[in-house]
Coordinates of C-alpha atoms in Angstrom, one line a residue:
X1 CA 118.9 102.2 133.5
X2 CA 120.6 99.5 135.5
X3 CA 123.6 99.6 137.9
X4 CA 125.9 97.9 135.3
X5 CA 125.4 100.8 132.9
X6 CA 126.2 103.3 135.6
X7 CA 129.3 101.4 136.4
X8 CA 130.4 101.4 132.8
X9 CA 129.7 105.1 132.5
X10 CA 131.9 105.9 135.5
X11 CA 134.7 103.5 134.4
X12 CA 134.8 105.0 130.8
X13 CA 134.9 108.5 132.3
X14 CA 137.8 107.5 134.7
X15 CA 139.8 105.6 132.1
X16 CA 139.1 107.8 129.1
X17 CA 139.0 104.8 126.8
X18 CA 136.6 102.1 125.8
X19 CA 139.4 99.6 125.6
X20 CA 140.8 100.2 129.1
X21 CA 137.3 100.3 130.6
X22 CA 136.5 96.9 129.0
X23 CA 139.7 95.5 130.6
X24 CA 138.8 96.9 134.0
X25 CA 135.2 95.6 133.8
X26 CA 136.1 92.3 132.2
X27 CA 133.6 93.1 129.4
X28 CA 134.0 93.1 125.6
X29 CA 134.4 96.5 123.9
X30 CA 131.1 96.2 122.1
X31 CA 129.3 95.6 125.4
X32 CA 130.9 98.7 126.9
X33 CA 129.9 100.8 123.9
X34 CA 126.3 99.3 124.1
X35 CA 126.0 100.4 127.7
X36 CA 127.0 103.9 126.9
X37 CA 124.7 104.1 123.9
X38 CA 121.8 102.7 126.0
X39 CA 122.4 105.4 128.7
X40 CA 122.5 108.2 126.1
X41 CA 119.3 107.0 124.4
X42 CA 117.5 106.7 127.8
X43 CA 118.7 110.1 129.0
X44 CA 118.5 111.9 125.7
X45 CA 121.9 113.3 126.3
X46 CA 125.4 112.9 124.7
X47 CA 127.7 111.8 127.5
X48 CA 131.0 111.5 125.6
X49 CA 132.8 112.8 122.5
X50 CA 135.5 110.7 120.8
X51 CA 138.8 112.5 120.5
X52 CA 142.3 111.5 119.3
X53 CA 143.1 110.9 123.0
X54 CA 140.1 108.8 123.7
X55 CA 136.6 109.2 125.2
X56 CA 136.1 112.7 126.7
X57 CA 133.1 113.7 128.9
X58 CA 130.7 116.3 127.5
X59 CA 129.6 119.1 129.8
X60 CA 126.4 117.1 130.4
X61 CA 128.4 114.0 131.1
X62 CA 130.6 115.9 133.6
X63 CA 127.5 117.0 135.5
X64 CA 126.2 113.5 135.7
X65 CA 129.5 111.8 136.6
X66 CA 129.5 112.8 140.3
X67 CA 125.8 111.8 140.7
X68 CA 126.6 108.4 139.1
X69 CA 129.6 107.9 141.4
X70 CA 127.3 108.7 144.4
X71 CA 124.7 106.2 143.2
X72 CA 127.4 103.5 142.9
X73 CA 128.7 104.3 146.3
X74 CA 125.2 104.1 147.8
X75 CA 124.7 100.7 145.9
X76 CA 127.9 99.4 147.4
X77 CA 127.0 100.6 150.9
X78 CA 123.7 98.7 150.7
X79 CA 125.5 95.5 149.6
X80 CA 128.1 95.9 152.3
X81 CA 125.5 96.5 155.0
X82 CA 123.6 93.4 153.8
X83 CA 126.7 91.4 153.9
X84 CA 127.5 92.6 157.4
X85 CA 124.0 91.6 158.6
X86 CA 124.6 88.1 157.0
X87 CA 128.0 87.9 158.5
X88 CA 129.6 87.8 155.0
X89 CA 132.3 89.8 153.4
X90 CA 131.1 92.0 150.6
X91 CA 132.0 95.2 148.8
X92 CA 134.2 96.5 146.0
X93 CA 137.9 95.7 145.7
X94 CA 139.9 98.0 143.3
X95 CA 143.0 96.0 142.7
X96 CA 146.2 97.1 140.8
X97 CA 148.7 95.0 138.9
X98 CA 152.1 96.4 138.2
X99 CA 154.4 94.2 136.0
X100 CA 153.8 90.5 135.6
X101 CA 155.9 89.0 138.3
X102 CA 153.0 87.2 140.0
X103 CA 150.4 86.7 137.3
X104 CA 149.8 83.1 138.4
X105 CA 149.2 84.2 142.0
X106 CA 146.8 86.9 140.8
X107 CA 144.8 84.3 138.9
X108 CA 144.6 82.1 142.0
X109 CA 143.5 85.1 144.1
X110 CA 140.7 86.1 141.8
X111 CA 139.5 82.5 141.6
X112 CA 139.5 82.2 145.4
X113 CA 137.7 85.5 145.8
X114 CA 135.0 84.4 143.3
X115 CA 134.6 81.1 145.2
X116 CA 134.7 82.2 148.8
X117 CA 133.3 85.8 148.5
X118 CA 130.8 85.9 145.6
X119 CA 129.5 89.3 146.9
X120 CA 132.9 91.0 146.4
X121 CA 133.1 93.0 143.2
X122 CA 136.7 93.1 141.8
X123 CA 138.0 95.7 139.3
X124 CA 141.5 95.2 138.0
X125 CA 143.8 98.0 136.8
X126 CA 147.1 97.3 135.0
X127 CA 150.0 99.7 134.9
X128 CA 153.7 100.2 135.8
X129 CA 154.6 99.5 139.4
X130 CA 155.1 103.2 140.3
X131 CA 151.6 104.0 138.9
X132 CA 150.1 101.3 141.1
X133 CA 151.9 102.6 144.2
X134 CA 150.8 106.2 143.5
X135 CA 147.2 105.1 143.0
X136 CA 147.2 103.1 146.3
X137 CA 148.6 106.1 148.1
X138 CA 146.0 108.4 146.6
X139 CA 143.2 106.0 147.5
X140 CA 142.3 105.3 143.8
X141 CA 143.1 101.7 144.4
X142 CA 142.4 99.6 147.5
X143 CA 145.5 97.4 147.1
X144 CA 147.9 96.1 144.4
X145 CA 150.8 94.0 143.3
X146 CA 154.0 95.8 142.2
X147 CA 157.7 95.2 141.8
X148 CA 160.3 96.9 144.0
X149 CA 164.0 96.8 144.8
X150 CA 163.6 98.9 147.9
X151 CA 161.7 98.7 151.2
X152 CA 157.9 99.2 151.0
X153 CA 156.4 102.7 151.5
X154 CA 156.2 103.4 155.2
X155 CA 152.5 104.2 154.8
X156 CA 151.7 100.7 153.4
X157 CA 151.1 97.3 154.9
X158 CA 153.0 95.0 152.5
X159 CA 153.3 91.3 151.9
X160 CA 156.3 89.9 149.9
X161 CA 154.8 87.3 147.5
X162 CA 157.8 86.5 145.3
X163 CA 161.3 87.5 144.2
X164 CA 163.0 87.3 140.9
X165 CA 166.4 88.1 139.4
X166 CA 167.2 90.2 136.3
X167 CA 169.8 89.2 133.7
X168 CA 171.7 91.2 131.1
X169 CA 171.2 89.3 127.9
X170 CA 172.8 89.5 124.4
X171 CA 172.4 87.8 121.1
X172 CA 174.5 84.6 121.0
X173 CA 178.1 85.2 119.9
X174 CA 177.7 89.0 119.8
X175 CA 180.0 89.5 122.8
X176 CA 182.2 87.1 124.8
X177 CA 180.6 85.6 127.9
X178 CA 183.3 86.0 130.6
X179 CA 183.6 86.2 134.4
X180 CA 184.4 89.9 134.1
X181 CA 181.9 91.8 132.0
X182 CA 183.5 94.3 129.6
X183 CA 181.2 97.3 130.3
X184 CA 183.2 99.6 128.0
X185 CA 182.5 97.3 125.1
X186 CA 178.9 97.0 126.0
X187 CA 178.6 100.8 126.0
X188 CA 179.2 100.7 122.2
X189 CA 176.2 98.4 121.6
X190 CA 172.5 99.3 121.3
X191 CA 170.6 98.7 124.6
X192 CA 167.0 97.6 124.6
X193 CA 165.5 98.7 128.0
X194 CA 162.2 99.6 129.5
X195 CA 161.6 103.3 130.5
X196 CA 163.5 104.2 133.7
X197 CA 160.3 105.5 135.3
X198 CA 158.0 102.9 136.6
X199 CA 159.7 99.6 135.7
X200 CA 162.2 97.5 137.6
X201 CA 164.3 96.7 134.4
X202 CA 164.4 100.4 133.5
X203 CA 165.6 101.4 137.0
X204 CA 168.1 98.5 137.0
X205 CA 169.5 99.7 133.6
X206 CA 170.0 103.2 134.9
X207 CA 171.7 101.8 138.1
X208 CA 174.1 99.8 135.9
X209 CA 174.9 102.8 133.8
X210 CA 175.7 104.9 136.9
X211 CA 177.6 102.1 138.6
X212 CA 179.9 101.4 135.7
X213 CA 180.2 104.9 134.4
X214 CA 178.7 104.2 130.9
X215 CA 175.9 105.7 128.8
X216 CA 175.1 103.8 125.6
X217 CA 175.0 106.0 122.5
X218 CA 171.8 104.2 121.4
X219 CA 169.0 103.2 123.8
X220 CA 165.8 101.6 122.4
X221 CA 163.0 102.1 124.8
X222 CA 160.6 99.1 124.9
X223 CA 158.0 98.6 127.7
X224 CA 157.1 95.0 126.9
X225 CA 159.5 92.3 128.0
X226 CA 158.6 89.8 125.3
X227 CA 159.4 92.4 122.7
X228 CA 162.8 92.9 124.4
X229 CA 163.4 89.2 124.3
X230 CA 162.6 89.0 120.5
X231 CA 164.8 92.0 119.7
X232 CA 167.8 90.6 121.7
X233 CA 167.4 87.2 120.1
X234 CA 167.1 88.9 116.7
X235 CA 170.6 90.5 117.2
X236 CA 169.4 94.1 117.6
X237 CA 171.3 94.7 120.9
X238 CA 171.6 93.8 124.5
X239 CA 168.8 94.1 127.1
X240 CA 167.6 93.2 130.5
X241 CA 165.2 90.3 131.1
X242 CA 163.5 88.8 134.1
X243 CA 164.9 85.4 135.2
X244 CA 161.6 83.7 134.2
X245 CA 162.1 85.0 130.7
X246 CA 165.9 85.0 130.4
X247 CA 166.6 81.4 131.6
X248 CA 164.3 79.6 129.2
X249 CA 165.5 81.9 126.4
X250 CA 169.1 81.0 127.2
X251 CA 168.3 77.3 127.5
X252 CA 166.8 77.4 124.0
X253 CA 169.9 79.2 122.6
X254 CA 168.0 82.4 121.8
X255 CA 170.2 84.6 124.0
X256 CA 173.4 84.5 126.0
X257 CA 173.3 85.6 129.6
X258 CA 176.2 88.0 130.3
X259 CA 175.5 88.9 134.0
X260 CA 172.9 88.7 136.7
X261 CA 171.9 91.9 138.4
X262 CA 172.9 91.5 142.1
X263 CA 169.9 92.9 143.7
X264 CA 166.7 90.8 143.3
X265 CA 163.3 92.3 142.6
X266 CA 160.7 91.8 145.3
X267 CA 157.0 91.4 144.3
X268 CA 154.8 93.0 146.9
X269 CA 151.1 93.0 147.7
X270 CA 150.3 96.2 149.5
X271 CA 147.6 98.5 150.8
X272 CA 147.5 101.6 152.9
X273 CA 148.2 100.9 156.6
X274 CA 145.4 103.2 157.7
X275 CA 142.9 100.9 155.9
X276 CA 144.1 97.5 157.4
X277 CA 141.1 97.3 159.7
X278 CA 138.6 97.1 156.8
X279 CA 137.1 93.5 156.8
X280 CA 137.4 93.1 153.1
X281 CA 141.1 94.1 152.9
X282 CA 141.9 91.9 155.9
X283 CA 140.3 88.9 154.2
X284 CA 142.1 89.6 150.9
X285 CA 145.5 90.1 152.6
X286 CA 145.0 86.8 154.5
X287 CA 144.2 85.0 151.2
X288 CA 147.3 86.5 149.5
X289 CA 149.5 85.4 152.4
X290 CA 148.1 81.9 152.2
X291 CA 148.7 81.7 148.4
X292 CA 152.2 83.1 148.8
X293 CA 153.1 80.5 151.4
X294 CA 152.0 77.6 149.2

């Protein structure tokens, strides 16, 4: 059994899904399945059962999970100590990505890490911004990118890497575009919005409803911005779009922009302040700051 199989076992156990584990490990789904099957064959045990909710540990798998985690921790400790002796940064970086406001910067960061710190092992977890924040706070992630309209958590060290606006968009010709938005008329239309919990557009929509005293009779909950764009362009209703999506769509005549939300969304890179002395996090934060300043 090699360390990669152990890593796959622990990741599938944590994610409860072959698909999500494959994304975290940057492997194909068949490769993840092959690792699990190889472990089960070697150990002579069934580690998982497939359920409607995903991959669930068997009782044998549960007993081995902690030992596997300890083995991986010991493996990382050896690599980190060797890196320290060589004067090089090494270790494991568990990185979270909430939203897509800085996907280009994330790609640049991962490239730089691979070039400058080849001994650093990176795992990437996607989720809503609030999920990333909670996982950083709980120590399940070392650091992460997330969107916020408020000040960073006081327990975090945060770097602002970008800002973007949000627009209220409508199908062309559905409602008049005017200096004063007719919120009462918009209340009668279907709204296509992200869930309020965990997304900047969802929270922005709820803030608009409260600010203008409206509650649309029909709200279509969509958690993918490109789907929202297609539905608005297709005449289904009005919706909120990030500026990077809204402005090209308006320029192409797909949507009409009715109003820009006043408060911009900040894209933050953050980690727990009590961990800022860790050499790996210090190097990663310095890289993020350099890339954000470019």
